[in-house]
mmCIF file of C-alpha atoms and ligand atoms in Angstrom:
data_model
loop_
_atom_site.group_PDB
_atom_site.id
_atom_site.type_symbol
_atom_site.label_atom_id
_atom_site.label_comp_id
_atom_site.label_asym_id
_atom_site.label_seq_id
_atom_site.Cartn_x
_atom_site.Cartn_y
_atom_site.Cartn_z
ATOM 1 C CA UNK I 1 58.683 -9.348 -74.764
ATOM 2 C CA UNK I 2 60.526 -10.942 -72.216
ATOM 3 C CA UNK I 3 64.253 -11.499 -72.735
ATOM 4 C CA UNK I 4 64.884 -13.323 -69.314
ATOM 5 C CA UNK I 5 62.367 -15.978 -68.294
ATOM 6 C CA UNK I 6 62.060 -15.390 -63.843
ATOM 7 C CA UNK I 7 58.953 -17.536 -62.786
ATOM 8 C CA UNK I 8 57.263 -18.289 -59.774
ATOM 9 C CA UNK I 9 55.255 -21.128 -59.778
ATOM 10 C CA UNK I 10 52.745 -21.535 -56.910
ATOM 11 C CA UNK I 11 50.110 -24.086 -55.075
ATOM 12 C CA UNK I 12 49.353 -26.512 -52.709
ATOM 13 C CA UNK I 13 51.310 -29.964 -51.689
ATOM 14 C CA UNK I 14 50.229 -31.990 -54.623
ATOM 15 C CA UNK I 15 49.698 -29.721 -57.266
ATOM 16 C CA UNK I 16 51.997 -30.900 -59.187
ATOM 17 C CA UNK I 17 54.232 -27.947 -58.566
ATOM 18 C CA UNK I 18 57.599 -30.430 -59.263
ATOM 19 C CA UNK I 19 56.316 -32.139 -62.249
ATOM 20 C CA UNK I 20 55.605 -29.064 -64.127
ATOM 21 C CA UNK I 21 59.111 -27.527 -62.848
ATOM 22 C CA UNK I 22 61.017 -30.239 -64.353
ATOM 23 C CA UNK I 23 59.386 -29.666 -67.783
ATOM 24 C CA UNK I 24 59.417 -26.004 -67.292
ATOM 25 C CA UNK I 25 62.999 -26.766 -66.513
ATOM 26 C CA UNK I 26 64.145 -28.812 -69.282
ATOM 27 C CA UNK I 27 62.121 -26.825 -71.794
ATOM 28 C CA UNK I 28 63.036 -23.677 -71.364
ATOM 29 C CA UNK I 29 66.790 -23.976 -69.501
ATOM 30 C CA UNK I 30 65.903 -22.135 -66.334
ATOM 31 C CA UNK I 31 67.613 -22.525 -63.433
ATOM 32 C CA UNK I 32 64.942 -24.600 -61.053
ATOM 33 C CA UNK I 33 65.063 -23.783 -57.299
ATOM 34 C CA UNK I 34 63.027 -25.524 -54.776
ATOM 35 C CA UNK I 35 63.388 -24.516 -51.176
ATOM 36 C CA UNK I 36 62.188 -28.151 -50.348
ATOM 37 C CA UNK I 37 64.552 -30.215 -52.566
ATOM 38 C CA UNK I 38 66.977 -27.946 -51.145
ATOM 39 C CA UNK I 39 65.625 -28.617 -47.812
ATOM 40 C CA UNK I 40 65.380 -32.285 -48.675
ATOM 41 C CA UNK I 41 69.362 -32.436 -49.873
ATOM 42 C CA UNK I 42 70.714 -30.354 -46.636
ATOM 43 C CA UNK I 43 68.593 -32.975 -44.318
ATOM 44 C CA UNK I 44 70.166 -35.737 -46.246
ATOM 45 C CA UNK I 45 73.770 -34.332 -46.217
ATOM 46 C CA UNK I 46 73.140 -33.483 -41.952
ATOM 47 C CA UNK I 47 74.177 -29.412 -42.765
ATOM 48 C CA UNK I 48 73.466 -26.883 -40.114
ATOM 49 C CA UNK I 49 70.309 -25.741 -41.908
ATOM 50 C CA UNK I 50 69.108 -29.075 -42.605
ATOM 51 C CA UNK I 51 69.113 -29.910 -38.987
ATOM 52 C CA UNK I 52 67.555 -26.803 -37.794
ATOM 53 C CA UNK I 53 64.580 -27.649 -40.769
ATOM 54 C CA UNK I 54 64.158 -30.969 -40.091
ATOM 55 C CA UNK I 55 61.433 -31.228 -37.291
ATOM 56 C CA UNK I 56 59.148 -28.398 -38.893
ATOM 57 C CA UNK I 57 58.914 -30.331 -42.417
ATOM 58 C CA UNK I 58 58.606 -33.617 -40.806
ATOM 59 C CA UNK I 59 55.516 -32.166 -38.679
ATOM 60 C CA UNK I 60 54.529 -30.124 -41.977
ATOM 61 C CA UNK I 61 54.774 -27.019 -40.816
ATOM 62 C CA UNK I 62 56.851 -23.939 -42.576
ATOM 63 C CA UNK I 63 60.617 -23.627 -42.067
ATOM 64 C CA UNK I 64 60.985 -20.328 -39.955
ATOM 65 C CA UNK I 65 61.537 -17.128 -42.622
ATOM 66 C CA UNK I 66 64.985 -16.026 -41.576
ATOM 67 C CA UNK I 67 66.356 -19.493 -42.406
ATOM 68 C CA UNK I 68 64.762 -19.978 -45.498
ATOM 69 C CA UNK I 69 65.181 -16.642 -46.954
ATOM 70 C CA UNK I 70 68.598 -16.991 -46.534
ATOM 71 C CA UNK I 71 69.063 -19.914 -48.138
ATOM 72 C CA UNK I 72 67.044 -18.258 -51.149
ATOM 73 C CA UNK I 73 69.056 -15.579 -51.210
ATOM 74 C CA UNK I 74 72.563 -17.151 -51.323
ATOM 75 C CA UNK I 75 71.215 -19.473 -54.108
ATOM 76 C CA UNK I 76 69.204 -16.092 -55.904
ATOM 77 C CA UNK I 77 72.696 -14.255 -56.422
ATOM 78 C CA UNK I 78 74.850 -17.358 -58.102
ATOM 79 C CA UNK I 79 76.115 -16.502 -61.290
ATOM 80 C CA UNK I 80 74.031 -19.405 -63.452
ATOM 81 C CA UNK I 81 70.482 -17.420 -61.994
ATOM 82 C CA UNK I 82 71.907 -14.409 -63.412
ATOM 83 C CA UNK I 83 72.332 -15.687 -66.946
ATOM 84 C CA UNK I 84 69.699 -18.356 -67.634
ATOM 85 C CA UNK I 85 66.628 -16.955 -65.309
ATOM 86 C CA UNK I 86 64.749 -18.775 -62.149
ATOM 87 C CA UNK I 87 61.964 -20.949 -61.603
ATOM 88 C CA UNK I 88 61.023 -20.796 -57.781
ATOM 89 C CA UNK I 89 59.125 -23.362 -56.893
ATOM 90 C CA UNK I 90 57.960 -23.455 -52.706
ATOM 91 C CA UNK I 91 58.999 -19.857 -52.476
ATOM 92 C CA UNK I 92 58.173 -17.653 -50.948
ATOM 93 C CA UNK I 93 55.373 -19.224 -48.890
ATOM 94 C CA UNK I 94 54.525 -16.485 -46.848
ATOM 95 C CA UNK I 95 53.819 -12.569 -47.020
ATOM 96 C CA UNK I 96 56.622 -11.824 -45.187
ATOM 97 C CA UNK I 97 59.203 -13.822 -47.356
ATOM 98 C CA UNK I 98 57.323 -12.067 -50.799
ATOM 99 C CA UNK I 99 58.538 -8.843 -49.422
ATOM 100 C CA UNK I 100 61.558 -9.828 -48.578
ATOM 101 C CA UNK I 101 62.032 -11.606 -52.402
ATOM 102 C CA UNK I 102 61.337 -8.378 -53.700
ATOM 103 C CA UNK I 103 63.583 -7.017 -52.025
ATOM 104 C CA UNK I 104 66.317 -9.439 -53.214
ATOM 105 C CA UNK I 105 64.994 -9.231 -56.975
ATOM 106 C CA UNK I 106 65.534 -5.567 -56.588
ATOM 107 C CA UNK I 107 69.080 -6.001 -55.645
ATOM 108 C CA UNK I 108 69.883 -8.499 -58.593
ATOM 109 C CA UNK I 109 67.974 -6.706 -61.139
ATOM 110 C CA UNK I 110 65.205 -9.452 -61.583
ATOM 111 C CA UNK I 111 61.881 -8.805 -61.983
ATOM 112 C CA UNK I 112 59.875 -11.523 -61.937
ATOM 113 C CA UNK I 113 57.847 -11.822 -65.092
ATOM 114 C CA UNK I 114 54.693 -14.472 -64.489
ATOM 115 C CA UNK I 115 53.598 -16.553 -61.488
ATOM 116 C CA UNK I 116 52.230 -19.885 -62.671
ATOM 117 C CA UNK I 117 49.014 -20.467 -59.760
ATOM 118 C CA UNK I 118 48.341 -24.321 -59.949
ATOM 119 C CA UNK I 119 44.406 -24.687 -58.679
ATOM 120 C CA UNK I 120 43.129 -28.308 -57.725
ATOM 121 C CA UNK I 121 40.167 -29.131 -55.537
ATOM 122 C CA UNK I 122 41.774 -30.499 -52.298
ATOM 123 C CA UNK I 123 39.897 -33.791 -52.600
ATOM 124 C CA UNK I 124 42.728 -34.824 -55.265
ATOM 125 C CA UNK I 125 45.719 -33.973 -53.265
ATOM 126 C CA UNK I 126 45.065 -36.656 -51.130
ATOM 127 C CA UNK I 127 45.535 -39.385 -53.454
ATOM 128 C CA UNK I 128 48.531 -37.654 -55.361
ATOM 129 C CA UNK I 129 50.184 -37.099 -52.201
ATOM 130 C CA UNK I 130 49.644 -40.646 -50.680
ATOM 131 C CA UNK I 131 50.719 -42.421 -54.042
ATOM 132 C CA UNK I 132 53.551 -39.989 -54.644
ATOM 133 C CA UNK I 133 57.286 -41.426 -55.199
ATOM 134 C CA UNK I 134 60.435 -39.436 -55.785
ATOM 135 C CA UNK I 135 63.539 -41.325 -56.758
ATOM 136 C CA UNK I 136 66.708 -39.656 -53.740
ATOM 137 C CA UNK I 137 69.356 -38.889 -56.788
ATOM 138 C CA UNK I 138 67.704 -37.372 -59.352
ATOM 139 C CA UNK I 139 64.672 -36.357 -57.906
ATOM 140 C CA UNK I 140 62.174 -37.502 -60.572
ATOM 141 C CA UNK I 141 58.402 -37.895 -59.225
ATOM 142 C CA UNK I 142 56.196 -40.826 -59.945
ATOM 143 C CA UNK I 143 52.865 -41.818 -58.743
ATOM 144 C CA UNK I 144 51.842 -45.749 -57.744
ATOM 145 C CA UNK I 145 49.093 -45.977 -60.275
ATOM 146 C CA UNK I 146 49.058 -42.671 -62.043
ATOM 147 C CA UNK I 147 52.557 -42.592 -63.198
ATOM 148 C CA UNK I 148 54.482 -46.371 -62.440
ATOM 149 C CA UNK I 149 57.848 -46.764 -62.940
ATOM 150 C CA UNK I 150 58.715 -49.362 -65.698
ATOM 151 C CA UNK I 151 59.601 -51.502 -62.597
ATOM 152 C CA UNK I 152 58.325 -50.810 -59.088
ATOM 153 C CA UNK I 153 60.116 -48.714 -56.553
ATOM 154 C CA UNK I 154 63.265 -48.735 -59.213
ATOM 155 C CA UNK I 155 63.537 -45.138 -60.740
ATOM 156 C CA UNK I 156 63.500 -45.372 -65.115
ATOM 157 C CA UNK I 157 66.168 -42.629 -65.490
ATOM 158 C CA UNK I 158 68.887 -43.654 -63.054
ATOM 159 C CA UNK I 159 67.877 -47.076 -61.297
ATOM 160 C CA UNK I 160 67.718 -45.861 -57.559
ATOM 161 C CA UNK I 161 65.456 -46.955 -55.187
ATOM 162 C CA UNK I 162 62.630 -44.812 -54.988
ATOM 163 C CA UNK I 163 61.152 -43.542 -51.583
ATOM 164 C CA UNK I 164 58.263 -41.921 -50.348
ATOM 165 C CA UNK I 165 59.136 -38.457 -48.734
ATOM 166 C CA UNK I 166 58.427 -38.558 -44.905
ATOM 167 C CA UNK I 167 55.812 -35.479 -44.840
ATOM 168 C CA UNK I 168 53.437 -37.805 -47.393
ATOM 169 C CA UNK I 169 51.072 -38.981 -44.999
ATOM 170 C CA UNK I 170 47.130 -38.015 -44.664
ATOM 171 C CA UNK I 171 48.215 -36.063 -41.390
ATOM 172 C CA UNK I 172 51.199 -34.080 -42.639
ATOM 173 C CA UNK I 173 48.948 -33.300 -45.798
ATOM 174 C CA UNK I 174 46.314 -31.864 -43.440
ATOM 175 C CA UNK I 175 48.603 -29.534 -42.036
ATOM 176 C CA UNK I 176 51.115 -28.551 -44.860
ATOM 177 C CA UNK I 177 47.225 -27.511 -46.444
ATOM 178 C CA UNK I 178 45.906 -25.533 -43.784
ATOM 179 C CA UNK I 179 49.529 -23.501 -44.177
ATOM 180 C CA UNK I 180 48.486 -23.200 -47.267
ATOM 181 C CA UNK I 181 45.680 -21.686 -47.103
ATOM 182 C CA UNK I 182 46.468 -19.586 -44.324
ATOM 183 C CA UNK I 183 49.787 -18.485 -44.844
ATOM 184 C CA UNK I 184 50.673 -18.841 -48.547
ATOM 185 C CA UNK I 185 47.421 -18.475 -50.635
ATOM 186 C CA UNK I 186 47.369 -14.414 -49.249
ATOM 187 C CA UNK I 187 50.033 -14.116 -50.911
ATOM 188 C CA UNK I 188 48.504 -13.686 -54.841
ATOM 189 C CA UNK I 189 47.176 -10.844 -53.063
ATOM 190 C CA UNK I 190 50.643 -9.410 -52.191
ATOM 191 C CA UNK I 191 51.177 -9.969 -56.289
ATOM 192 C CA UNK I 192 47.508 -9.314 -58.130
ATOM 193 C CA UNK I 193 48.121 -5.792 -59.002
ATOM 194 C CA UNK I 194 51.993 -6.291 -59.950
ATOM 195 C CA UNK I 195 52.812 -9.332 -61.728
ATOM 196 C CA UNK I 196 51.409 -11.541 -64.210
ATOM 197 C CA UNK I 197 49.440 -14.349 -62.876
ATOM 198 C CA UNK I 198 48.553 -17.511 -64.966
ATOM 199 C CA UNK I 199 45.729 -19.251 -63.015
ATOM 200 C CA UNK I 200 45.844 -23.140 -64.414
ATOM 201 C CA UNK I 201 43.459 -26.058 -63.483
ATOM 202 C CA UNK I 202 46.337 -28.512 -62.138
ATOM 203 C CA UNK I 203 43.571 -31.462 -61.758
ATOM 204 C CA UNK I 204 44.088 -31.881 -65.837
ATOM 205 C CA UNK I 205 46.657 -34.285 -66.599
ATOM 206 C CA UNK I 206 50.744 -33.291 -66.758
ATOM 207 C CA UNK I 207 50.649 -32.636 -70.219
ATOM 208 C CA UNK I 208 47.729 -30.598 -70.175
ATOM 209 C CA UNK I 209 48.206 -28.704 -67.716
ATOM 210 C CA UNK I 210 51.989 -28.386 -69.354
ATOM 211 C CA UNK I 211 50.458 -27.346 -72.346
ATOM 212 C CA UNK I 212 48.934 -23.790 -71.010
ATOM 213 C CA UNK I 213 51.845 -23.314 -69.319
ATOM 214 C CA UNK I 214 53.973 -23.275 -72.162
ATOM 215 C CA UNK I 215 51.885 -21.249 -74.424
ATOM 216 C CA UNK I 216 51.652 -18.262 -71.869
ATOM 217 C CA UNK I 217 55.512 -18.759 -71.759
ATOM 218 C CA UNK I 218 55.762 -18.591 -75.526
ATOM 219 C CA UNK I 219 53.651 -15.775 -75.575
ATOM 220 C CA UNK I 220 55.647 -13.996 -72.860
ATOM 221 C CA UNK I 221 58.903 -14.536 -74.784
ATOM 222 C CA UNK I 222 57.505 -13.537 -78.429
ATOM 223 C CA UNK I 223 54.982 -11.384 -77.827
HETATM 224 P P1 AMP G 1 57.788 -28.866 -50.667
HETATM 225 O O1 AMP G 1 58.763 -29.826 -51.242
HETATM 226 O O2 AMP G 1 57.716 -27.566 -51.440
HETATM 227 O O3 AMP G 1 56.423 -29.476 -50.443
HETATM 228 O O4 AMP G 1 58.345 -28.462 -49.208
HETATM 229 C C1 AMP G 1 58.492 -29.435 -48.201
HETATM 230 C C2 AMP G 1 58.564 -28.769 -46.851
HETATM 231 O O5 AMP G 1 59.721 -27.915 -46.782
HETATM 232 C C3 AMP G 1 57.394 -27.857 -46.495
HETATM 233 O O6 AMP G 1 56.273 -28.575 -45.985
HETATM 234 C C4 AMP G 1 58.036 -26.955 -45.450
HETATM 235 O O7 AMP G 1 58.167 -27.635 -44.206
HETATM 236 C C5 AMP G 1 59.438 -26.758 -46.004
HETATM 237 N N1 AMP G 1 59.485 -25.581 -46.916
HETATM 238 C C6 AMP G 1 59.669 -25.582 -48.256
HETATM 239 N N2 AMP G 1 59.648 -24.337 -48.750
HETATM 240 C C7 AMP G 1 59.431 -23.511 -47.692
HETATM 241 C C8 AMP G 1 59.274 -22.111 -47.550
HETATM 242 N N3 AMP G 1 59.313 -21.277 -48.603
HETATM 243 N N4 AMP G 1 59.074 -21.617 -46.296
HETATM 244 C C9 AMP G 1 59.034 -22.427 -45.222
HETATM 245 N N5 AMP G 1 59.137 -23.757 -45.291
HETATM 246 C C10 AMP G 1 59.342 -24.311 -46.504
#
């Protein structure tokens, strides 16, 4: 049995890695952090790192490791982590920033307890990615046809303006994939013999895929 819920969920652009965060998120109470909605929100708000990140995620490639695990790890050791647990979601995308999460973890006394591997055959990401909408304030993610907003380009929960992130295009998806697959997919390797992976097939629909999610969690927490 778990007592703290520390989660890593994993998988290509597309997935569905921030749908499944925000009902991991408002599920279980876990604090969700996303190195690119934090990447997103420093761009917006022109911040030192957010300048420096800007022309690697616009070309789809990674963010360098120093900045990014640095940004991790001043978010990792805030007091809120401490007492309601993590989701990471887009970290670490590398070997070299696994290592150096386990390093932090170490320091903060927090193992992780389950990485949540979202599989989908590539030929889906395209569409998802291409139709894929996220609404600037609260971040919510819709799709043109699989997942409308009640009224187009207006977001349900808030009313903003919804807008298509500038990395969803065929091209950036071609290259934010092949990082993928060479940098970031290694690492399950870095975890197999450590941690508890959950493989899921992330081409069923949200709530399906939701639904194994949440069982291992429940199982993780009672058993
Ligand atoms: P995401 O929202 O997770 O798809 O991330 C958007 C972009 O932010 C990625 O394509 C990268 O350019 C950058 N990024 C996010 N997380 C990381 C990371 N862990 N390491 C390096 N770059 C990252």
């Amino acid at each position: 049995m778990v007592s703290k819920l520390n989660l890593l969920i994993m998988g290509p652009a597309g997935s569905g890695k921030g749908t499944q965060s925000a009902k991991i998120t408002e599920d279980y109470n876990v604090v969700h952090l996303s190195t690119g909605d934090m990447f997103r929100a420093a761009i917006s708000n022109q911040t030192p790192v957010g300048v420096q990140a800007q022309s690697f995620i616009d070309q789809g490639l990674l963010v360098p490791d120093e900045i990014t695990v640095a940004l991790v790890e001043e978010r990792l050791v805030q007091s809120d982590v401490k007492e309601r647990g993590f989701l990471l979601d887009g970290f670490p995308r590398t070997i070299n920033q696994a290592e150096a999460l386990s390093t932090i973890l170490e320091k903060i006394e927090m193992p992780l307890n389950l990485i949540i591997d979202l599989k989908v055959d590539e030929k889906l990401l395209v569409d998802r990615i291409s139709g894929r909408r996220m609404c600037k304030k609260c971040g919510t993610i819709y799709h043109i046809t699989n997942n409308p907003p009640k009224v187009e380009g207006i977001c349900d929960v808030d009313g903003e303006t919804l807008y298509q992130r500038s990395d969803d295009n065929e091209e950036g998806l071609k290259v934010r994939l092949a990082e993928y697959n060479a940098s970031t997919a290694p690492i399950m390797g870095y975890y197999k013999d450590s941690t508890d992976i959950l493989d899921v097939d992330a081409s069923l629909a949200p709530d399906q895929v939701f639904a194994s999610i949440s069982s291992k969690i429940e199982s993780l927490l009672n058993d």
